Amino acid sequence: MGRNPSVVSAAEAVAAIDSGASIYLGSSDSVPRLLVEALCARGRKRVLRDVTLRHIHTGRTEDYAAPEFEGVFRSESFFIGENMRRQIQRGAADYIPISLHDTPRLIRDGVVGCDVAMIQVSPPGRHGRVSLGISVDVAPAAIETAKLVIAVMNRNMPYTYGDGEIDLDRIDYLVEDDSPLEETHFALPNEIERAIGRNCAELVEDGSCLQLGIGAIPNAVLSQLSDRKDLGIHTEMFADGLLPLVEAGVVNGSRKRIDRGKIVASFLMGSRRVYDFVDRNPMVRMREAAYTNDPFRIARNPKVVAINSAIQIDLTGQVCADSLGMRMYSGVGGQLDFIYGASRSEGGRPIIAMPSRTTKGVSKIVPVLDPGAGVVTPRSRVHFVATEYGIVDLYGKPLQQRARLLISIAHPECREELERAAFERFGRHFLYWK
């Protein structure tokens, strides 16, 4: 590797990739689309075979998983985005079950290969380094181990401080592209999501340190916190909903024990407003997933409130968050990392938050999980569960009491059926349990 990367076209850069290569592809809203397009163009010439692309979610990029590339590219996701669900469910792509904090180790230890890293970076900062900007996650591990590093340099990529700062001599080929970054715009919370947000917000005290996932419920929680003081952020990701609390001084990180005064995250999904906020912002530290999602590091901050979602919860508290029965839907991700980390935190409160029913009216609290459903958080690790009908604490509760508590926050139209199932499971004594 030379001291300076070669500035080339995307086609010239991907021409260095051979058949059988394992490629790490930058994730979320930071996918280097110009490189993906060039790689697909090369794949259409049938000069490549058996190339594996590994990544977390890749937004709206899915060309490489199209039927025309069968035998050319194979996609293996560490976490399944919407663009890959159909391909994985039909077997044209695959999923690697792994907690997010363990994913960099998979790469560093060579459990999964990484011959090529394809990433997107900012222009150099004042010290001559570039930054991974809005998506650090597992990329540092890929860059460290790859034989070939290809980077798209984009002036629209913010420069963020932390683990995503890279020396230029770590890059082999540099491709210039100033296309706008992808943006993610979340829908405003509906009435049910606002009710869930209010229930979760009841557990957020002054000085809490928050982890918030993706979607409307986290934004609904944040909207309820304007009267809190000295909140901290240690999370996988954040989006636009956090910014009003930062601007109002509600989020300042002053009571954190590690990374005091800093907002710590691994990737971002939001609008240009978020990207402008993090650009050269000394308050923000973008760290790789091995740092942000380490349960023992999470636990070092007091009052960690971790809010994660579920597809189903059974009456004993088992949480499915990765599949619809046998059909993979998302992945393990960081849920158990933060549920466990928050449970070890002094005054920590791990929360599973979800609507009581699906949009089709099917209860998400069920007698038993669907056949093939994955248990992402085991019943032994579950603490608080919230729906629009309230919030209950299952920690340390016996099975029959758990069932009664969960039924109390199920949709009213589903409670009779759940009580009948609990009676069949536990016997007549369940009728007398209060």
Short mmCIF file of C-alpha atoms in Angstrom, two decimals:
data_model
loop_
_atom_site.label_atom_id
_atom_site.label_comp_id
_atom_site.label_asym_id
_atom_site.label_seq_id
_atom_site.Cartn_x
_atom_site.Cartn_y
_atom_site.Cartn_z
CA MET A 1 0.00 0.00 0.00
CA GLY A 2 1.36 3.41 -0.98
CA ARG A 3 1.38 6.49 1.18
CA ASN A 4 -1.24 8.24 -0.96
CA PRO A 5 -4.36 6.70 -2.49
CA SER A 6 -4.75 6.66 -6.25
CA VAL A 7 -7.57 8.88 -7.44
CA VAL A 8 -9.45 6.86 -10.04
CA SER A 9 -12.89 6.37 -11.52
CA ALA A 10 -15.34 3.95 -9.92
CA ALA A 11 -14.91 1.52 -12.83
CA GLU A 12 -11.13 1.57 -12.43
CA ALA A 13 -11.40 0.99 -8.70
CA VAL A 14 -13.68 -2.05 -8.85
CA ALA A 15 -11.59 -3.53 -11.68
CA ALA A 16 -9.16 -4.55 -8.93
CA ILE A 17 -11.76 -6.88 -7.37
CA ASP A 18 -11.38 -10.55 -8.28
CA SER A 19 -13.81 -13.45 -8.32
CA GLY A 20 -14.26 -15.08 -4.94
CA ALA A 21 -13.62 -11.83 -3.05
CA SER A 22 -15.32 -10.95 0.21
CA ILE A 23 -16.42 -7.31 0.28
CA TYR A 24 -17.52 -5.21 3.24
CA LEU A 25 -20.02 -2.61 2.05
CA GLY A 26 -20.60 0.63 3.96
CA SER A 27 -24.03 0.73 5.54
CA SER A 28 -27.17 2.73 6.35
CA ASP A 29 -27.31 6.13 4.61
CA SER A 30 -23.60 5.94 3.80
CA VAL A 31 -23.62 3.22 1.15
CA PRO A 32 -21.03 4.07 -1.58
CA ARG A 33 -23.60 3.78 -4.35
CA LEU A 34 -21.22 4.81 -7.13
CA LEU A 35 -19.04 1.81 -6.31
CA VAL A 36 -22.04 -0.51 -6.10
CA GLU A 37 -23.19 0.65 -9.52
CA ALA A 38 -19.73 0.13 -11.00
CA LEU A 39 -19.46 -3.30 -9.41
CA CYS A 40 -22.85 -4.30 -10.83
CA ALA A 41 -21.81 -3.04 -14.27
CA ARG A 42 -18.77 -5.30 -14.04
CA GLY A 43 -20.93 -8.16 -12.84
CA ARG A 44 -23.18 -7.85 -15.90
CA LYS A 45 -20.16 -8.59 -18.08
CA ARG A 46 -19.93 -11.95 -16.26
CA VAL A 47 -16.26 -11.43 -15.47
CA LEU A 48 -16.87 -12.02 -11.75
CA ARG A 49 -18.08 -15.09 -9.89
CA ASP A 50 -18.81 -15.92 -6.25
CA VAL A 51 -18.29 -12.43 -4.81
CA THR A 52 -19.72 -12.07 -1.29
CA LEU A 53 -20.95 -8.70 -0.02
CA ARG A 54 -21.35 -8.34 3.74
CA HIS A 55 -23.01 -5.37 5.39
CA ILE A 56 -25.53 -4.11 7.88
CA HIS A 57 -28.65 -2.52 6.37
CA THR A 58 -27.98 -0.80 3.05
CA GLY A 59 -30.92 1.54 2.68
CA ARG A 60 -32.50 1.37 -0.75
CA THR A 61 -29.55 -0.33 -2.46
CA GLU A 62 -30.45 -3.78 -3.73
CA ASP A 63 -29.15 -4.11 -7.31
CA TYR A 64 -26.45 -6.59 -6.32
CA ALA A 65 -29.12 -9.01 -5.04
CA ALA A 66 -31.17 -8.95 -8.26
CA PRO A 67 -31.82 -12.30 -10.00
CA GLU A 68 -29.51 -11.35 -12.89
CA PHE A 69 -26.54 -11.57 -10.52
CA GLU A 70 -27.15 -15.11 -9.33
CA GLY A 71 -23.75 -16.80 -9.16
CA VAL A 72 -22.01 -13.43 -9.38
CA PHE A 73 -22.84 -11.74 -6.04
CA ARG A 74 -24.02 -13.16 -2.75
CA SER A 75 -25.31 -10.85 -0.01
CA GLU A 76 -24.90 -11.73 3.67
CA SER A 77 -26.42 -9.21 6.10
CA PHE A 78 -25.38 -8.65 9.71
CA PHE A 79 -28.75 -6.88 10.11
CA ILE A 80 -31.59 -7.01 7.59
CA GLY A 81 -32.89 -3.81 6.08
CA GLU A 82 -36.15 -3.51 4.20
CA ASN A 83 -34.34 -3.75 0.87
CA MET A 84 -33.00 -7.25 1.65
CA ARG A 85 -35.99 -8.91 3.33
CA ARG A 86 -37.55 -10.31 0.19
CA GLN A 87 -34.24 -11.63 -1.11
CA ILE A 88 -33.38 -13.31 2.19
CA GLN A 89 -36.84 -14.79 2.57
CA ARG A 90 -36.57 -16.39 -0.87
CA GLY A 91 -33.04 -17.63 -0.22
CA ALA A 92 -31.28 -15.41 -2.76
CA ALA A 93 -29.41 -13.67 0.09
CA ASP A 94 -28.64 -14.65 3.65
CA TYR A 95 -28.37 -13.39 7.23
CA ILE A 96 -25.62 -13.88 9.84
CA PRO A 97 -27.19 -13.99 13.34
CA ILE A 98 -24.95 -11.86 15.54
CA SER A 99 -25.24 -9.18 18.19
CA LEU A 100 -23.99 -5.87 16.89
CA HIS A 101 -21.25 -5.53 19.53
CA ASP A 102 -19.76 -8.85 18.36
CA THR A 103 -19.81 -8.05 14.64
CA PRO A 104 -16.44 -6.22 14.45
CA ARG A 105 -14.84 -9.17 16.21
CA LEU A 106 -16.17 -11.54 13.54
CA ILE A 107 -14.17 -9.56 11.02
CA ARG A 108 -11.04 -8.96 13.07
CA ASP A 109 -10.79 -12.63 14.06
CA GLY A 110 -11.24 -13.76 10.47
CA VAL A 111 -14.43 -15.69 11.17
CA VAL A 112 -15.83 -13.93 8.12
CA GLY A 113 -13.41 -12.81 5.45
CA CYS A 114 -12.86 -9.25 4.28
CA ASP A 115 -10.71 -8.86 1.18
CA VAL A 116 -12.15 -5.50 0.15
CA ALA A 117 -13.72 -2.61 2.08
CA MET A 118 -15.94 -0.26 0.04
CA ILE A 119 -16.76 2.85 2.07
CA GLN A 120 -17.73 6.51 1.79
CA VAL A 121 -15.75 9.26 3.52
CA SER A 122 -15.58 13.01 4.00
CA PRO A 123 -12.91 15.28 2.54
CA PRO A 124 -9.79 15.56 4.71
CA GLY A 125 -9.93 17.56 7.92
CA ARG A 126 -7.25 19.95 9.11
CA HIS A 127 -5.00 17.06 10.18
CA GLY A 128 -5.21 15.38 6.78
CA ARG A 129 -7.47 12.55 7.87
CA VAL A 130 -10.84 11.66 6.39
CA SER A 131 -13.93 10.58 8.33
CA LEU A 132 -16.54 7.85 7.92
CA GLY A 133 -19.03 10.51 8.93
CA ILE A 134 -22.52 9.19 9.58
CA SER A 135 -21.81 5.44 9.54
CA VAL A 136 -18.96 3.99 11.60
CA ASP A 137 -20.63 0.80 12.95
CA VAL A 138 -18.31 -2.08 11.92
CA ALA A 139 -16.34 -0.33 9.16
CA PRO A 140 -13.12 0.21 11.19
CA ALA A 141 -12.69 -3.55 11.56
CA ALA A 142 -13.17 -4.02 7.82
CA ILE A 143 -10.69 -1.25 6.98
CA GLU A 144 -8.09 -2.70 9.35
CA THR A 145 -8.26 -6.20 7.88
CA ALA A 146 -9.03 -5.63 4.18
CA LYS A 147 -6.34 -6.16 1.57
CA LEU A 148 -7.93 -3.44 -0.58
CA VAL A 149 -9.76 -0.31 0.64
CA ILE A 150 -11.81 1.68 -1.87
CA ALA A 151 -13.38 4.93 -0.69
CA VAL A 152 -15.78 7.38 -2.25
CA MET A 153 -14.87 10.88 -1.10
CA ASN A 154 -18.00 13.01 -0.89
CA ARG A 155 -17.99 16.68 0.14
CA ASN A 156 -21.54 16.16 1.48
CA MET A 157 -20.30 13.69 4.07
CA PRO A 158 -19.91 15.40 7.46
CA TYR A 159 -16.61 15.07 9.29
CA THR A 160 -17.28 13.38 12.62
CA TYR A 161 -14.82 12.71 15.41
CA GLY A 162 -14.08 9.31 16.93
CA ASP A 163 -13.39 5.86 15.54
CA GLY A 164 -14.33 6.89 11.99
CA GLU A 165 -11.30 9.14 11.46
CA ILE A 166 -8.96 7.42 8.99
CA ASP A 167 -5.47 8.18 7.73
CA LEU A 168 -5.46 8.64 3.97
CA ASP A 169 -2.65 6.10 3.60
CA ARG A 170 -5.09 3.39 4.72
CA ILE A 171 -7.01 3.90 1.45
CA ASP A 172 -5.82 2.35 -1.83
CA TYR A 173 -8.26 3.87 -4.32
CA LEU A 174 -10.15 7.11 -3.94
CA VAL A 175 -13.19 7.92 -6.08
CA GLU A 176 -14.64 11.42 -6.04
CA ASP A 177 -18.41 11.83 -6.00
CA ASP A 178 -20.46 14.71 -4.62
CA SER A 179 -23.92 13.19 -4.90
CA PRO A 180 -26.27 14.12 -2.04
CA LEU A 181 -26.27 11.67 0.83
CA GLU A 182 -29.32 9.52 1.32
CA GLU A 183 -31.69 10.87 3.95
CA THR A 184 -34.17 9.01 6.13
CA HIS A 185 -37.38 10.77 7.09
CA PHE A 186 -39.47 9.10 9.77
CA ALA A 187 -43.22 9.51 9.89
CA LEU A 188 -44.67 11.53 12.75
CA PRO A 189 -45.84 9.34 15.66
CA ASN A 190 -49.51 8.38 15.53
CA GLU A 191 -51.84 8.39 18.54
CA ILE A 192 -50.84 4.88 19.63
CA GLU A 193 -47.13 5.62 19.33
CA ARG A 194 -47.53 8.85 21.29
CA ALA A 195 -49.25 6.91 24.09
CA ILE A 196 -46.39 4.40 24.14
CA GLY A 197 -43.94 7.30 24.22
CA ARG A 198 -45.70 8.79 27.24
CA ASN A 199 -45.56 5.47 29.09
CA CYS A 200 -41.85 5.02 28.39
CA ALA A 201 -41.08 8.64 29.29
CA GLU A 202 -42.40 8.02 32.80
CA LEU A 203 -39.24 5.98 33.46
CA VAL A 204 -36.83 8.67 32.25
CA GLU A 205 -35.53 10.67 35.20
CA ASP A 206 -33.24 13.68 35.29
CA GLY A 207 -29.71 12.50 34.55
CA SER A 208 -30.78 9.41 32.59
CA CYS A 209 -28.60 8.16 29.74
CA LEU A 210 -30.68 7.15 26.73
CA GLN A 211 -30.45 4.52 24.02
CA LEU A 212 -33.13 4.89 21.38
CA GLY A 213 -33.74 2.70 18.38
CA ILE A 214 -35.16 3.47 14.96
CA GLY A 215 -38.65 4.71 14.18
CA ALA A 216 -41.62 6.62 15.49
CA ILE A 217 -41.68 5.34 19.08
CA PRO A 218 -38.22 6.72 19.97
CA ASN A 219 -39.25 10.08 18.52
CA ALA A 220 -42.47 9.90 20.55
CA VAL A 221 -40.43 9.31 23.72
CA LEU A 222 -38.08 12.21 22.97
CA SER A 223 -41.02 14.55 22.44
CA GLN A 224 -42.07 13.92 26.06
CA LEU A 225 -38.75 14.86 27.65
CA SER A 226 -38.54 18.64 27.27
CA ASP A 227 -38.90 19.16 31.05
CA ARG A 228 -36.05 16.78 31.99
CA LYS A 229 -32.55 17.87 32.98
CA ASP A 230 -29.04 16.67 32.20
CA LEU A 231 -29.90 13.75 29.93
CA GLY A 232 -27.10 11.82 28.26
CA ILE A 233 -26.95 9.82 25.03
CA HIS A 234 -25.11 6.53 24.50
CA THR A 235 -26.81 4.76 21.62
CA GLU A 236 -26.42 2.87 18.36
CA MET A 237 -28.04 5.64 16.39
CA PHE A 238 -30.05 8.82 16.60
CA ALA A 239 -32.11 10.92 14.23
CA ASP A 240 -33.81 14.33 14.02
CA GLY A 241 -35.93 13.82 17.13
CA LEU A 242 -32.92 14.30 19.39
CA LEU A 243 -31.93 17.74 18.11
CA PRO A 244 -34.58 19.87 19.89
CA LEU A 245 -33.47 18.42 23.24
CA VAL A 246 -29.84 19.22 22.50
CA GLU A 247 -30.67 22.74 21.40
CA ALA A 248 -32.75 23.28 24.57
CA GLY A 249 -29.90 22.07 26.78
CA VAL A 250 -31.92 19.08 28.03
CA VAL A 251 -29.31 16.73 26.57
CA ASN A 252 -25.86 17.73 27.80
CA GLY A 253 -24.34 14.50 29.12
CA SER A 254 -23.16 16.19 32.30
CA ARG A 255 -24.03 13.24 34.55
CA LYS A 256 -22.46 10.50 32.44
CA ARG A 257 -19.57 8.63 34.03
CA ILE A 258 -17.88 7.83 30.72
CA ASP A 259 -17.81 10.11 27.67
CA ARG A 260 -19.12 12.91 29.90
CA GLY A 261 -20.58 15.73 27.89
CA LYS A 262 -20.53 13.67 24.68
CA ILE A 263 -23.27 12.24 22.49
CA VAL A 264 -22.03 8.76 21.59
CA ALA A 265 -23.44 6.86 18.61
CA SER A 266 -22.35 4.40 15.94
CA PHE A 267 -24.43 5.47 12.94
CA LEU A 268 -27.02 8.07 12.00
CA MET A 269 -30.24 7.90 10.03
CA GLY A 270 -31.94 11.22 9.50
CA SER A 271 -32.20 14.36 7.43
CA ARG A 272 -29.55 16.78 6.27
CA ARG A 273 -30.22 18.71 9.47
CA VAL A 274 -28.75 15.82 11.49
CA TYR A 275 -25.74 15.58 9.19
CA ASP A 276 -25.07 19.32 9.54
CA PHE A 277 -25.43 19.04 13.32
CA VAL A 278 -22.71 16.37 13.65
CA ASP A 279 -20.26 17.96 11.19
CA ARG A 280 -17.12 18.85 13.18
CA ASN A 281 -19.22 18.92 16.33
CA PRO A 282 -16.97 18.28 19.36
CA MET A 283 -20.01 17.17 21.36
CA VAL A 284 -20.53 14.14 19.10
CA ARG A 285 -18.36 11.01 19.17
CA MET A 286 -19.00 8.37 16.52
CA ARG A 287 -17.68 5.05 17.78
CA GLU A 288 -17.63 1.57 16.31
CA ALA A 289 -20.25 -0.93 17.43
CA ALA A 290 -17.77 -2.86 19.58
CA TYR A 291 -17.66 0.27 21.77
CA THR A 292 -21.22 1.61 21.68
CA ASN A 293 -22.83 -1.81 22.11
CA ASP A 294 -20.52 -3.39 24.66
CA PRO A 295 -22.94 -4.23 27.52
CA PHE A 296 -20.28 -3.74 30.17
CA ARG A 297 -19.36 -0.32 28.82
CA ILE A 298 -23.04 0.63 28.55
CA ALA A 299 -23.46 -0.32 32.21
CA ARG A 300 -20.77 2.12 33.36
CA ASN A 301 -23.15 5.04 32.90
CA PRO A 302 -25.87 5.37 35.56
CA LYS A 303 -29.60 5.41 34.83
CA VAL A 304 -29.35 3.93 31.34
CA VAL A 305 -32.80 3.81 29.75
CA ALA A 306 -32.75 1.50 26.72
CA ILE A 307 -35.86 1.43 24.53
CA ASN A 308 -36.20 -1.34 21.96
CA SER A 309 -39.05 -2.86 19.98
CA ALA A 310 -40.54 -6.31 19.49
CA ILE A 311 -42.47 -8.25 16.89
CA GLN A 312 -44.02 -10.55 19.50
CA ILE A 313 -43.82 -11.22 23.23
CA ASP A 314 -45.18 -14.43 24.71
CA LEU A 315 -46.89 -14.67 28.08
CA THR A 316 -43.66 -15.65 29.83
CA GLY A 317 -41.75 -12.61 28.48
CA GLN A 318 -39.81 -14.11 25.59
CA VAL A 319 -39.16 -11.39 23.01
CA CYS A 320 -39.05 -12.04 19.28
CA ALA A 321 -37.60 -9.06 17.42
CA ASP A 322 -35.91 -10.56 14.38
CA SER A 323 -38.41 -12.73 12.48
CA LEU A 324 -42.01 -13.30 11.50
CA GLY A 325 -42.16 -16.95 12.43
CA MET A 326 -39.54 -18.58 10.21
CA ARG A 327 -39.27 -15.57 7.88
CA MET A 328 -36.35 -13.35 8.82
CA TYR A 329 -37.37 -9.72 9.14
CA SER A 330 -34.56 -7.70 10.76
CA GLY A 331 -31.96 -9.24 13.06
CA VAL A 332 -30.56 -9.47 16.56
CA GLY A 333 -28.95 -6.05 16.13
CA GLY A 334 -28.18 -4.30 19.39
CA GLN A 335 -31.31 -5.14 21.37
CA LEU A 336 -29.79 -7.64 23.79
CA ASP A 337 -26.60 -5.56 24.05
CA PHE A 338 -28.56 -2.63 25.44
CA ILE A 339 -31.17 -4.60 27.38
CA TYR A 340 -28.39 -6.35 29.28
CA GLY A 341 -26.23 -3.23 29.55
CA ALA A 342 -29.11 -1.15 30.93
CA SER A 343 -30.03 -3.90 33.40
CA ARG A 344 -26.49 -3.76 34.83
CA SER A 345 -26.48 0.05 34.98
CA GLU A 346 -27.03 1.67 38.38
CA GLY A 347 -30.70 2.67 38.26
CA GLY A 348 -30.94 1.39 34.67
CA ARG A 349 -34.27 0.66 33.01
CA PRO A 350 -34.42 -1.64 29.96
CA ILE A 351 -37.72 -1.27 28.08
CA ILE A 352 -39.37 -3.28 25.30
CA ALA A 353 -41.91 -0.95 23.67
CA MET A 354 -44.45 -1.88 21.02
CA PRO A 355 -48.09 -1.37 19.99
CA SER A 356 -50.43 -3.92 21.52
CA ARG A 357 -51.59 -5.03 18.06
CA THR A 358 -50.33 -4.99 14.50
CA THR A 359 -51.92 -2.72 11.92
CA LYS A 360 -54.00 -5.77 10.90
CA GLY A 361 -55.40 -6.13 14.41
CA VAL A 362 -53.32 -9.14 15.47
CA SER A 363 -52.13 -9.15 19.09
CA LYS A 364 -48.38 -8.76 19.56
CA ILE A 365 -48.70 -10.27 23.03
CA VAL A 366 -49.26 -13.96 22.35
CA PRO A 367 -49.67 -17.23 24.29
CA VAL A 368 -46.61 -18.68 22.53
CA LEU A 369 -44.32 -17.30 19.86
CA ASP A 370 -45.01 -18.30 16.28
CA PRO A 371 -43.23 -21.52 15.17
CA GLY A 372 -39.69 -20.63 14.12
CA ALA A 373 -39.72 -17.20 15.78
CA GLY A 374 -36.35 -16.13 17.10
CA VAL A 375 -35.92 -15.25 20.79
CA VAL A 376 -33.75 -12.15 20.70
CA THR A 377 -34.20 -11.26 24.37
CA PRO A 378 -34.80 -14.25 26.66
CA ARG A 379 -37.40 -14.08 29.40
CA SER A 380 -34.64 -13.97 32.00
CA ARG A 381 -33.42 -10.59 30.68
CA VAL A 382 -36.74 -8.80 30.22
CA HIS A 383 -37.62 -5.96 32.59
CA PHE A 384 -40.13 -3.33 31.46
CA VAL A 385 -42.66 -3.88 28.66
CA ALA A 386 -44.72 -0.97 27.34
CA THR A 387 -47.72 -0.71 25.04
CA GLU A 388 -50.24 2.09 24.59
CA TYR A 389 -52.17 0.57 27.53
CA GLY A 390 -49.43 0.92 30.12
CA ILE A 391 -46.03 -0.30 31.24
CA VAL A 392 -45.24 -3.31 33.45
CA ASP A 393 -42.10 -4.68 35.06
CA LEU A 394 -41.54 -8.43 34.59
CA TYR A 395 -38.16 -8.62 36.28
CA GLY A 396 -38.12 -11.13 39.13
CA LYS A 397 -41.77 -12.04 38.57
CA PRO A 398 -42.95 -15.69 38.37
CA LEU A 399 -44.54 -16.94 35.17
CA GLN A 400 -48.16 -16.60 36.20
CA GLN A 401 -47.69 -13.05 37.42
CA ARG A 402 -45.87 -12.19 34.19
CA ALA A 403 -48.80 -13.50 32.19
CA ARG A 404 -51.25 -11.43 34.24
CA LEU A 405 -49.14 -8.28 33.86
CA LEU A 406 -48.75 -8.70 30.10
CA ILE A 407 -52.45 -9.35 29.65
CA SER A 408 -53.14 -6.08 31.49
CA ILE A 409 -51.36 -4.09 28.74
CA ALA A 410 -52.68 -6.14 25.82
CA HIS A 411 -55.40 -4.72 23.61
CA PRO A 412 -58.76 -5.02 25.45
CA GLU A 413 -60.22 -7.04 22.57
CA CYS A 414 -57.43 -9.63 22.94
CA ARG A 415 -57.37 -10.06 26.72
CA GLU A 416 -60.08 -12.70 27.03
CA GLU A 417 -58.33 -14.98 24.56
CA LEU A 418 -54.99 -14.47 26.33
CA GLU A 419 -56.57 -15.24 29.72
CA ARG A 420 -58.03 -18.44 28.28
CA ALA A 421 -54.60 -19.44 26.97
CA ALA A 422 -52.99 -18.65 30.33
CA PHE A 423 -55.61 -20.77 32.13
CA GLU A 424 -54.90 -23.68 29.77
CA ARG A 425 -51.17 -23.30 30.41
CA PHE A 426 -51.11 -22.74 34.16
CA GLY A 427 -54.31 -24.41 35.33
CA ARG A 428 -57.09 -23.23 37.61
CA HIS A 429 -54.72 -21.48 39.99
CA PHE A 430 -54.18 -18.77 37.37
CA LEU A 431 -57.75 -17.60 37.97
CA TYR A 432 -56.86 -16.59 41.52
CA TRP A 433 -53.56 -14.87 40.76
CA LYS A 434 -53.64 -11.13 41.24
#
